C-alpha cells in the first residue's frame, strides 16, 4: 500500500481524494472549487485531448474558438437553457480595479460598471448560435461541424477534484445541419466516438443510452450519454451528446434557404467531454498502491530502474538500459530511465506504482551478468525474469496485453454488477448491499423518478440504446412499463 | 486584387481588417473586444501551438493548468504588477443570476455576492507563484519548468482582431530556479526559442533585445523581446521573456533550502506569445490578393484545381489528381483537391489565393493529354508547366523554396528599413517619410523616452542584444549616450 494512501475497502472516497494528490495529478487552489492540474495529471489529459482531437477531425470537424464571456441576455433566449445555468454562473460586472483610498490594496472601481453583465461561459450554445446566424445562409453552408477546446465555469457548491469543479476543461462540439435526420445521425455518431474512446483508450466499458427528460441537457430535445461504472459500484456519466432540434436555431433566428429557396430553421447538436474523464480513468482502474493507467494514455509507458552499488555498476547498467530505452522509443513507446542517485530502488518502485506506469523494468548486477532483466506489470503486479534478447518485443506485447486486461477487468466487474430487480424492496437491498447498475421497470414519469431519487439517492442513468422491450410494472408505482431502465447512485 | 480587399498602398489598416475577415480567420463577437477565431484561422493557430509546444518540451518544460479566476488580493502582493494590470481587468463579483421579478429575463442575484471579488486572469504570475509556494521546499524541487496554454483577458479600450483583443489565447511559461544565473539563462533560452520559431516557421525576421524600464513587464527585473517589422514599417512585439528576479518569490514567500540547508528565495522567469502572432504572420507577408502563408504553418499547403467540361473530363482528371494528392500526403504534405462543382476555376484560384495556400496545381484536359500540370506559387505568382513525372519532388522542393523566399523577402524589407539618424529632425523625417526601425542615441532616461513618444508616437522597441557600443549624443537632449536603441511606431 502506498504510503498514506487509504485502502479502497476502508474509505473509497478518501482513497480517491488522496490518490489524486499523491500521484501529482491535481490539487485544490485558493479559489473555491477551482483546481490546479499538475504536470503529471495534465500529461494524461493531453493524451486524451490528442486522441479525441484526431477522432473529431477524422469525422470531419474543425476546431474554432468563441468568447469566454457571454452577455447575460443571451442566456435568456432559450427558456430551458437559462433555467439550467443561471443559478450557477460567475458574473462579471466591472472592468477595472482601482487603489483603495485607505491604501489597503485594490477595490472595484464603481465607475467601471458594465452596461450589461457578462457571464463566464458555463457552456457555449448561446454565443455560438448567435455567431452561426451570420455564418449560415444557404444549404451550401451546411453541415457546419465545429469543435472548441476550452475552459468553462459552473459555480458548484460541492466540488471534488476532476469530478465536479467550478472551472473545468472540456471540448464542446456544436454542429448545424439542414435536416433533422442529419442532426440525429451526428448526435449518435459522436456518442459512438465517445464510447470508442472510453473503451479502447481509457479501457472503461460504457453503457450507451438516452437520458430521461429530467436528466436532459437544458435546451436539448434528447440527451444521449455514456455511463461508466466505478469500482465502488457508482455510476459516472462520462460524456454526453445532445440533439438540440431547432431550439437554439429558433432562439437565435438561424435560418437557411434550402435547395428550393425555402427558408428553414437549422437543426443542431452539441456534445462534450471534460476533465471529469480524468476522474473516471482514476476510479475505474486504480488500486491501493496507486494509479493503474491504460498504456494508451500513460504519459510514461515503461520505467527502467537500475539496481546498483557504486558508479561502476551504474555505468554498466546504464549502458544496457539506454539501449533498451532507445529501442523502445523507436517504436513510439515512452520510456523513463530513473537513475536518480539519491533514492533507493524500493522507493522508486513504489513511486512508479503510485504513478501508474504500466511496465517496470529492473536491472541489477546479476541481470547484467546473466543477460536478463526483471519485467513487472503494474496492473497484476506479476514479475518475471526475461532474456535481454527480445525484451523490446516482450514489452511491446505486454503493453497491448495490459491495455486489454484492464478493460476486461473493468468489464467483468461491471457485468457482475448489473442486477435486475422486480420490486422496490429488492431495489433498495441491491442498492445498499451490492451497488452497481440496477435494471428495473419504471412508469416513465418524472414524478416517480424524483420520488425514487428522494428515497434512495439513485437516479436513472439512462435508457440503454437498443433496449430489450419487455412487459413489466414500475417498481415504485406498479404502473405498466415496457422496458427496464438503469438506475444507480452516481458521481 | 481580391474582391473587396483594399490595397495595402491605399489603406494598410483597412486592408488588414478586411483580410482577416475575408480570409475567414476571425471576426468580432457580440462581446466588446472579444473575437471569434474561425476554423481556418484556428487551424493556423493550432499549427503554431503544435510547433511551439514541441519546442517547449524539447527544452524540458511540462504543461499544467492553473485557475482562470484570481483573488483580487493576489494582484496587490507585487507592487508593480498590480499597477500594471488592475486598470484593465474583468471582475467577477457574483456567482448567480435569478429571474427578474418583472419577468424581463435574468438579473444578478444580490444575495450571491462574493466575499472577495475575483478577476479573470490577465496573466498568471500571482496564482502560479501562490501555488509554487507549496511545490518548492528544497533545491531538489528546482528547476520547476512549467508552461500553460490558456485564455487571458485584458480590458483593452481600442481593440483590433488578433493584434489587441480583450480576450486572447496564449501560452505562458513560469519557471523557478535556485540561482540568478540559471533564471537569466532560462529567460534568454526562451527568447531564442521564440526567435527560432518566428524566423524559421513564421518566416518573420526579428530583432532580439531588451526593453527599457518604461516598457518592462509589470513585476519583472528585465524584459527581453523579439520585435518584428510589418510591411508598413511599423514594429510588432512578437514575444517577451521576463527575468523576474526574486520579485514574485518574495511577494508569495517562496523559499527553498539549498544544499547547505540555507533558506533562500527562488528566482523566477515568465515568457509568453499569443494569438497576436497571427497578426504578425498576416501583416508580414500577405499582399493585395490575400494571405501569403509560410508552408510550415499553412493548414493547406497544396491545392489541386481541376479544369474541365463535363463529368467525363472531371473523372479522368480526378483520377490523376488523386494520385498526386496521395503521393504528396505520404510525404506529410497537406493537400486539398477542390472538386466543388458549382464554382468556376477562376473563382477557386482567387479563393485559394485569398486563403494563402502556398502551391496551386491546376490540371485541365490538355494537361491530361500532354502528361503535364500547371504549378503556381502563391508568394511570387509564378506559374510553370511541369511534367507529371517528378511533380511530387518539384512540389516538395518548391515548398522549401517558398518558405525561404518569404523569409528573405521580409528580411530584405527590414534591412532596408533600419535607418541610423543623428538628430531629432532626421528622426522625425525618417519616421514620417520612410518608417521602419530608427537606430538613434538616447540619454537613457524615461523622461526623454516619454517626451519622444509624446512628440512622435514612436517608442523604444528595444535595446538590441549584443549592441555595438558607440559614443554619441541623445537625439532629443544632446546628453551623452554609449549605444543606439531602436525606435519605431508600433502595433
Short mmCIF file of N, CA, C and O in Angstrom, two decimals, chain A residues 50-146:
data_model
loop_
_atom_site.label_atom_id
_atom_site.label_comp_id
_atom_site.label_asym_id
_atom_site.label_seq_id
_atom_site.Cartn_x
_atom_site.Cartn_y
_atom_site.Cartn_z
N UNK A 50 -5.33 14.74 -27.45
CA UNK A 50 -4.77 14.42 -28.76
C UNK A 50 -5.55 13.32 -29.45
O UNK A 50 -5.84 13.38 -30.64
N UNK A 51 -5.90 12.30 -28.64
CA UNK A 51 -6.63 11.17 -29.21
C UNK A 51 -8.02 11.60 -29.68
O UNK A 51 -8.43 11.31 -30.81
N UNK A 52 -8.73 12.31 -28.81
CA UNK A 52 -10.07 12.76 -29.17
C UNK A 52 -10.03 13.74 -30.34
O UNK A 52 -10.86 13.67 -31.25
N UNK A 53 -9.08 14.65 -30.31
CA UNK A 53 -9.00 15.65 -31.38
C UNK A 53 -8.85 14.97 -32.74
O UNK A 53 -9.48 15.37 -33.72
N UNK A 54 -8.02 13.94 -32.78
CA UNK A 54 -7.86 13.22 -34.05
C UNK A 54 -9.18 12.55 -34.45
O UNK A 54 -9.56 12.56 -35.63
N UNK A 55 -9.88 11.99 -33.47
CA UNK A 55 -11.16 11.33 -33.78
C UNK A 55 -12.17 12.35 -34.31
O UNK A 55 -12.96 12.04 -35.21
N UNK A 56 -12.17 13.55 -33.74
CA UNK A 56 -13.09 14.59 -34.21
C UNK A 56 -12.74 15.00 -35.64
O UNK A 56 -13.61 15.20 -36.48
N UNK A 57 -11.45 15.15 -35.90
CA UNK A 57 -11.05 15.57 -37.24
C UNK A 57 -11.32 14.47 -38.26
O UNK A 57 -11.74 14.75 -39.38
N UNK A 58 -11.10 13.23 -37.86
CA UNK A 58 -11.38 12.11 -38.77
C UNK A 58 -12.87 12.03 -39.11
O UNK A 58 -13.24 11.43 -40.12
N UNK A 59 -13.72 12.59 -38.26
CA UNK A 59 -15.16 12.61 -38.57
C UNK A 59 -15.58 13.98 -39.12
O UNK A 59 -16.76 14.34 -39.08
N UNK A 60 -14.61 14.76 -39.62
CA UNK A 60 -14.93 15.95 -40.40
C UNK A 60 -15.06 17.26 -39.63
O UNK A 60 -15.49 18.26 -40.20
N UNK A 61 -14.71 17.29 -38.37
CA UNK A 61 -14.87 18.51 -37.57
C UNK A 61 -13.61 19.37 -37.59
O UNK A 61 -12.50 18.86 -37.70
N UNK A 62 -13.81 20.68 -37.46
CA UNK A 62 -12.70 21.63 -37.33
C UNK A 62 -12.80 22.31 -35.98
O UNK A 62 -13.89 22.51 -35.45
N UNK A 63 -11.66 22.74 -35.45
CA UNK A 63 -11.66 23.50 -34.21
C UNK A 63 -11.81 24.99 -34.46
O UNK A 63 -11.41 25.49 -35.51
N UNK A 64 -12.39 25.68 -33.51
CA UNK A 64 -12.51 27.14 -33.57
C UNK A 64 -12.51 27.64 -32.13
O UNK A 64 -12.40 26.83 -31.20
N UNK A 65 -12.60 28.95 -31.96
CA UNK A 65 -12.63 29.48 -30.59
C UNK A 65 -13.63 30.63 -30.47
O UNK A 65 -13.62 31.56 -31.28
N UNK A 66 -14.48 30.53 -29.44
CA UNK A 66 -15.52 31.53 -29.20
C UNK A 66 -15.27 32.20 -27.84
O UNK A 66 -14.60 31.64 -26.99
N UNK A 67 -15.84 33.41 -27.64
CA UNK A 67 -15.50 34.17 -26.43
C UNK A 67 -15.86 33.47 -25.12
O UNK A 67 -16.87 32.77 -25.02
N UNK A 68 -15.03 33.75 -24.13
CA UNK A 68 -15.22 33.27 -22.76
C UNK A 68 -16.46 33.87 -22.11
O UNK A 68 -17.15 33.23 -21.34
N UNK A 69 -16.70 35.17 -22.40
CA UNK A 69 -17.78 35.89 -21.72
C UNK A 69 -19.01 35.98 -22.61
O UNK A 69 -18.92 36.22 -23.81
N UNK A 70 -20.15 35.81 -21.97
CA UNK A 70 -21.43 35.77 -22.70
C UNK A 70 -22.35 36.83 -22.12
O UNK A 70 -22.52 36.90 -20.90
N UNK A 71 -22.95 37.67 -22.98
CA UNK A 71 -23.89 38.67 -22.46
C UNK A 71 -25.03 37.96 -21.71
O UNK A 71 -25.56 36.96 -22.19
N UNK A 72 -25.36 38.51 -20.58
CA UNK A 72 -26.39 37.91 -19.72
C UNK A 72 -27.68 37.63 -20.48
O UNK A 72 -28.31 36.59 -20.30
N UNK A 73 -28.04 38.55 -21.36
CA UNK A 73 -29.32 38.43 -22.08
C UNK A 73 -29.34 37.21 -23.02
O UNK A 73 -30.42 36.70 -23.32
N UNK A 74 -28.16 36.77 -23.46
CA UNK A 74 -28.14 35.61 -24.37
C UNK A 74 -28.71 34.37 -23.70
O UNK A 74 -29.37 33.55 -24.34
N UNK A 75 -28.38 34.21 -22.42
CA UNK A 75 -28.84 33.03 -21.69
C UNK A 75 -30.35 32.89 -21.74
O UNK A 75 -30.89 31.79 -21.87
N UNK A 76 -31.03 34.04 -21.64
CA UNK A 76 -32.50 34.02 -21.54
C UNK A 76 -33.19 33.66 -22.85
O UNK A 76 -34.38 33.39 -22.86
N UNK A 77 -32.42 33.66 -23.93
CA UNK A 77 -33.10 33.46 -25.22
C UNK A 77 -33.65 32.05 -25.39
O UNK A 77 -34.57 31.84 -26.18
N UNK A 78 -33.04 31.08 -24.70
CA UNK A 78 -33.60 29.73 -24.76
C UNK A 78 -34.10 29.42 -23.36
O UNK A 78 -33.33 29.38 -22.40
N UNK A 79 -35.41 29.20 -23.25
CA UNK A 79 -36.07 29.18 -21.93
C UNK A 79 -35.52 28.10 -21.00
O UNK A 79 -35.23 28.36 -19.83
N UNK A 80 -35.36 26.88 -21.50
CA UNK A 80 -34.86 25.82 -20.63
C UNK A 80 -33.40 26.06 -20.25
O UNK A 80 -32.97 25.76 -19.15
N UNK A 81 -32.66 26.59 -21.23
CA UNK A 81 -31.24 26.79 -21.05
C UNK A 81 -30.96 27.72 -19.87
O UNK A 81 -30.13 27.43 -19.01
N UNK A 82 -31.66 28.83 -19.82
CA UNK A 82 -31.43 29.79 -18.74
C UNK A 82 -31.78 29.17 -17.38
O UNK A 82 -31.07 29.38 -16.40
N UNK A 83 -32.84 28.37 -17.34
CA UNK A 83 -33.20 27.72 -16.08
C UNK A 83 -32.10 26.77 -15.63
O UNK A 83 -31.82 26.63 -14.44
N UNK A 84 -31.46 26.14 -16.59
CA UNK A 84 -30.42 25.17 -16.27
C UNK A 84 -29.13 25.79 -15.78
O UNK A 84 -28.41 25.17 -15.00
N UNK A 85 -28.80 26.99 -16.25
CA UNK A 85 -27.46 27.51 -15.98
C UNK A 85 -27.39 28.81 -15.17
O UNK A 85 -26.35 29.12 -14.60
N UNK A 86 -28.48 29.56 -15.11
CA UNK A 86 -28.41 30.88 -14.46
C UNK A 86 -28.02 30.79 -12.99
O UNK A 86 -27.38 31.68 -12.45
N UNK A 87 -28.39 29.68 -12.35
CA UNK A 87 -28.19 29.59 -10.91
C UNK A 87 -26.77 29.29 -10.48
O UNK A 87 -26.48 29.24 -9.30
N UNK A 88 -25.93 29.03 -11.41
CA UNK A 88 -24.57 28.64 -11.02
C UNK A 88 -23.50 29.27 -11.90
O UNK A 88 -22.55 28.62 -12.29
N UNK A 89 -23.67 30.55 -12.24
CA UNK A 89 -22.68 31.14 -13.12
C UNK A 89 -21.94 32.33 -12.50
O UNK A 89 -22.50 33.13 -11.75
N UNK A 90 -20.66 32.41 -12.85
CA UNK A 90 -19.83 33.53 -12.39
C UNK A 90 -20.16 34.75 -13.24
O UNK A 90 -20.19 34.68 -14.47
N UNK A 91 -20.41 35.89 -12.58
CA UNK A 91 -20.88 37.09 -13.28
C UNK A 91 -19.83 38.20 -13.23
O UNK A 91 -19.39 38.59 -12.14
N UNK A 92 -19.44 38.68 -14.40
CA UNK A 92 -18.53 39.83 -14.49
C UNK A 92 -19.38 41.09 -14.53
O UNK A 92 -20.24 41.23 -15.41
N UNK A 93 -19.15 41.97 -13.58
CA UNK A 93 -19.97 43.19 -13.50
C UNK A 93 -19.15 44.46 -13.75
O UNK A 93 -19.71 45.50 -14.07
N UNK A 94 -17.81 44.39 -13.57
CA UNK A 94 -16.95 45.55 -13.71
C UNK A 94 -15.71 45.22 -14.53
O UNK A 94 -15.35 44.05 -14.65
N UNK A 95 -15.07 46.25 -15.06
CA UNK A 95 -13.90 46.00 -15.89
C UNK A 95 -12.64 46.73 -15.41
O UNK A 95 -11.69 46.92 -16.17
N UNK A 96 -12.64 47.12 -14.14
CA UNK A 96 -11.46 47.84 -13.65
C UNK A 96 -11.41 47.79 -12.13
O UNK A 96 -12.45 47.84 -11.47
N UNK A 97 -10.19 47.72 -11.60
CA UNK A 97 -9.97 47.92 -10.17
C UNK A 97 -9.28 49.26 -10.01
O UNK A 97 -8.75 49.82 -10.97
N UNK A 98 -9.28 49.78 -8.78
CA UNK A 98 -8.50 50.99 -8.51
C UNK A 98 -7.94 50.89 -7.10
O UNK A 98 -8.37 50.05 -6.30
N UNK A 99 -6.97 51.72 -6.81
CA UNK A 99 -6.38 51.69 -5.49
C UNK A 99 -7.39 52.17 -4.44
O UNK A 99 -8.08 53.16 -4.65
N UNK A 100 -7.45 51.44 -3.34
CA UNK A 100 -8.33 51.84 -2.24
C UNK A 100 -7.81 53.16 -1.65
O UNK A 100 -6.61 53.39 -1.59
N UNK A 101 -8.74 54.01 -1.26
CA UNK A 101 -8.32 55.31 -0.73
C UNK A 101 -7.54 55.19 0.57
O UNK A 101 -6.67 56.00 0.87
N UNK A 102 -7.81 54.13 1.33
CA UNK A 102 -7.09 53.94 2.59
C UNK A 102 -5.78 53.18 2.39
O UNK A 102 -5.14 52.77 3.36
N UNK A 103 -5.40 52.97 1.12
CA UNK A 103 -4.12 52.33 0.85
C UNK A 103 -4.09 50.84 1.17
O UNK A 103 -3.02 50.22 1.20
N UNK A 104 -5.27 50.23 1.34
CA UNK A 104 -5.31 48.83 1.78
C UNK A 104 -5.24 47.83 0.63
O UNK A 104 -5.45 46.65 0.83
N UNK A 105 -5.02 48.31 -0.58
CA UNK A 105 -4.98 47.38 -1.71
C UNK A 105 -5.85 47.90 -2.84
O UNK A 105 -5.99 49.12 -3.01
N UNK A 106 -6.43 47.00 -3.63
CA UNK A 106 -7.27 47.44 -4.73
C UNK A 106 -8.73 47.10 -4.47
O UNK A 106 -9.04 46.11 -3.82
N UNK A 107 -9.59 47.94 -4.99
CA UNK A 107 -11.03 47.72 -4.87
C UNK A 107 -11.67 47.87 -6.25
O UNK A 107 -11.07 48.42 -7.17
N UNK A 108 -12.87 47.37 -6.38
CA UNK A 108 -13.60 47.52 -7.63
C UNK A 108 -13.87 49.00 -7.87
O UNK A 108 -14.28 49.72 -6.96
N UNK A 109 -13.63 49.45 -9.09
CA UNK A 109 -13.90 50.84 -9.43
C UNK A 109 -15.38 50.96 -9.82
O UNK A 109 -15.79 50.45 -10.86
N UNK A 110 -16.18 51.64 -8.99
CA UNK A 110 -17.63 51.69 -9.27
C UNK A 110 -17.95 52.41 -10.59
O UNK A 110 -19.01 52.21 -11.17
N UNK A 111 -17.00 53.21 -11.07
CA UNK A 111 -17.23 53.90 -12.36
C UNK A 111 -17.07 52.97 -13.55
O UNK A 111 -17.43 53.34 -14.67
N UNK A 112 -16.48 51.81 -13.29
CA UNK A 112 -16.24 50.89 -14.41
C UNK A 112 -17.25 49.75 -14.39
O UNK A 112 -16.90 48.57 -14.47
N UNK A 113 -18.50 50.11 -14.27
CA UNK A 113 -19.56 49.12 -14.25
C UNK A 113 -20.01 48.83 -15.69
O UNK A 113 -20.18 49.75 -16.48
N UNK A 114 -20.18 47.59 -16.00
CA UNK A 114 -20.64 47.23 -17.35
C UNK A 114 -22.11 47.56 -17.52
O UNK A 114 -22.90 47.42 -16.58
N UNK A 115 -22.48 47.99 -18.72
CA UNK A 115 -23.90 48.24 -19.01
C UNK A 115 -24.70 46.96 -18.88
O UNK A 115 -25.78 46.93 -18.32
N UNK A 116 -24.15 45.89 -19.45
CA UNK A 116 -24.81 44.60 -19.29
C UNK A 116 -23.81 43.63 -18.70
O UNK A 116 -22.68 43.52 -19.18
N UNK A 117 -24.20 42.93 -17.67
CA UNK A 117 -23.31 41.97 -17.05
C UNK A 117 -22.97 40.86 -18.04
O UNK A 117 -23.76 40.52 -18.92
N UNK A 118 -21.79 40.29 -17.84
CA UNK A 118 -21.34 39.18 -18.68
C UNK A 118 -21.16 37.96 -17.78
O UNK A 118 -20.74 38.09 -16.64
N UNK A 119 -21.47 36.80 -18.31
CA UNK A 119 -21.23 35.61 -17.50
C UNK A 119 -20.08 34.81 -18.11
O UNK A 119 -19.84 34.84 -19.32
N UNK A 120 -19.32 34.17 -17.25
CA UNK A 120 -18.27 33.28 -17.72
C UNK A 120 -18.96 32.03 -18.24
O UNK A 120 -19.79 31.44 -17.53
N UNK A 121 -18.66 31.64 -19.48
CA UNK A 121 -19.44 30.57 -20.14
C UNK A 121 -19.53 29.31 -19.27
O UNK A 121 -18.51 28.80 -18.81
N UNK A 122 -20.75 28.82 -19.06
CA UNK A 122 -20.92 27.51 -18.45
C UNK A 122 -20.97 26.44 -19.54
O UNK A 122 -20.75 25.27 -19.30
N UNK A 123 -21.21 26.86 -20.74
CA UNK A 123 -21.29 26.08 -21.98
C UNK A 123 -21.54 27.14 -23.05
O UNK A 123 -21.95 28.25 -22.73
N UNK A 124 -21.31 26.82 -24.32
CA UNK A 124 -21.27 27.92 -25.30
C UNK A 124 -22.38 27.94 -26.34
O UNK A 124 -22.29 28.66 -27.32
N UNK A 125 -23.44 27.17 -26.14
CA UNK A 125 -24.50 27.16 -27.15
C UNK A 125 -24.94 28.57 -27.55
O UNK A 125 -25.12 28.89 -28.72
N UNK A 126 -25.17 29.42 -26.56
CA UNK A 126 -25.77 30.73 -26.87
C UNK A 126 -24.83 31.60 -27.69
O UNK A 126 -25.23 32.18 -28.70
N UNK A 127 -23.56 31.70 -27.27
CA UNK A 127 -22.65 32.57 -28.01
C UNK A 127 -22.35 31.98 -29.39
O UNK A 127 -22.18 32.70 -30.37
N UNK A 128 -22.35 30.67 -29.48
CA UNK A 128 -22.04 30.04 -30.77
C UNK A 128 -23.22 30.16 -31.74
O UNK A 128 -23.04 30.51 -32.90
N UNK A 129 -24.43 29.93 -31.26
CA UNK A 129 -25.57 30.07 -32.17
C UNK A 129 -25.80 31.53 -32.58
O UNK A 129 -26.27 31.80 -33.69
N UNK A 130 -25.44 32.46 -31.72
CA UNK A 130 -25.55 33.87 -32.12
C UNK A 130 -24.54 34.17 -33.24
O UNK A 130 -24.77 35.04 -34.08
N UNK A 131 -23.42 33.44 -33.24
CA UNK A 131 -22.42 33.60 -34.29
C UNK A 131 -22.84 32.86 -35.57
O UNK A 131 -22.67 33.36 -36.68
N UNK A 132 -23.39 31.66 -35.39
CA UNK A 132 -23.81 30.86 -36.55
C UNK A 132 -24.84 31.60 -37.40
O UNK A 132 -24.93 31.37 -38.60
N UNK A 133 -25.60 32.46 -36.75
CA UNK A 133 -26.61 33.23 -37.50
C UNK A 133 -25.96 33.93 -38.70
O UNK A 133 -26.56 34.01 -39.78
N UNK A 134 -24.72 34.41 -38.53
CA UNK A 134 -24.04 35.10 -39.63
C UNK A 134 -23.28 34.15 -40.56
O UNK A 134 -22.88 34.53 -41.65
N UNK A 135 -23.04 32.96 -40.11
CA UNK A 135 -22.26 32.02 -40.93
C UNK A 135 -23.14 31.17 -41.86
O UNK A 135 -22.66 30.56 -42.79
N UNK A 136 -24.41 31.12 -41.51
CA UNK A 136 -25.29 30.21 -42.25
C UNK A 136 -26.37 30.99 -43.00
O UNK A 136 -27.17 31.71 -42.38
N UNK A 137 -26.34 30.89 -44.34
CA UNK A 137 -27.41 31.48 -45.13
C UNK A 137 -28.11 30.42 -45.98
O UNK A 137 -29.31 30.40 -46.10
N UNK A 138 -27.27 29.55 -46.54
CA UNK A 138 -27.80 28.62 -47.54
C UNK A 138 -27.47 27.18 -47.15
O UNK A 138 -26.60 26.93 -46.30
N UNK A 139 -28.13 26.25 -47.80
CA UNK A 139 -27.84 24.82 -47.55
C UNK A 139 -26.38 24.51 -47.87
O UNK A 139 -25.81 23.57 -47.35
N UNK A 140 -25.77 25.36 -48.72
CA UNK A 140 -24.35 25.15 -49.04
C UNK A 140 -23.43 25.39 -47.85
O UNK A 140 -22.31 24.92 -47.82
N UNK A 141 -23.90 26.15 -46.88
CA UNK A 141 -23.10 26.39 -45.68
C UNK A 141 -23.21 25.25 -44.66
O UNK A 141 -22.59 25.31 -43.60
N UNK A 142 -24.00 24.26 -44.97
CA UNK A 142 -24.26 23.17 -44.02
C UNK A 142 -23.73 21.84 -44.56
O UNK A 142 -23.65 21.67 -45.76
N UNK A 143 -23.39 20.86 -43.74
CA UNK A 143 -23.35 20.99 -42.29
C UNK A 143 -22.17 21.84 -41.85
O UNK A 143 -21.18 21.96 -42.55
N UNK A 144 -22.31 22.43 -40.68
CA UNK A 144 -21.24 23.19 -40.05
C UNK A 144 -20.78 22.36 -38.86
O UNK A 144 -21.55 22.11 -37.94
N UNK A 145 -19.53 21.90 -38.91
CA UNK A 145 -19.06 20.92 -37.93
C UNK A 145 -17.87 21.48 -37.15
O UNK A 145 -16.74 21.40 -37.59
N UNK A 146 -18.17 22.07 -36.00
CA UNK A 146 -17.14 22.80 -35.26
C UNK A 146 -16.99 22.27 -33.84
O UNK A 146 -17.96 21.89 -33.19
#
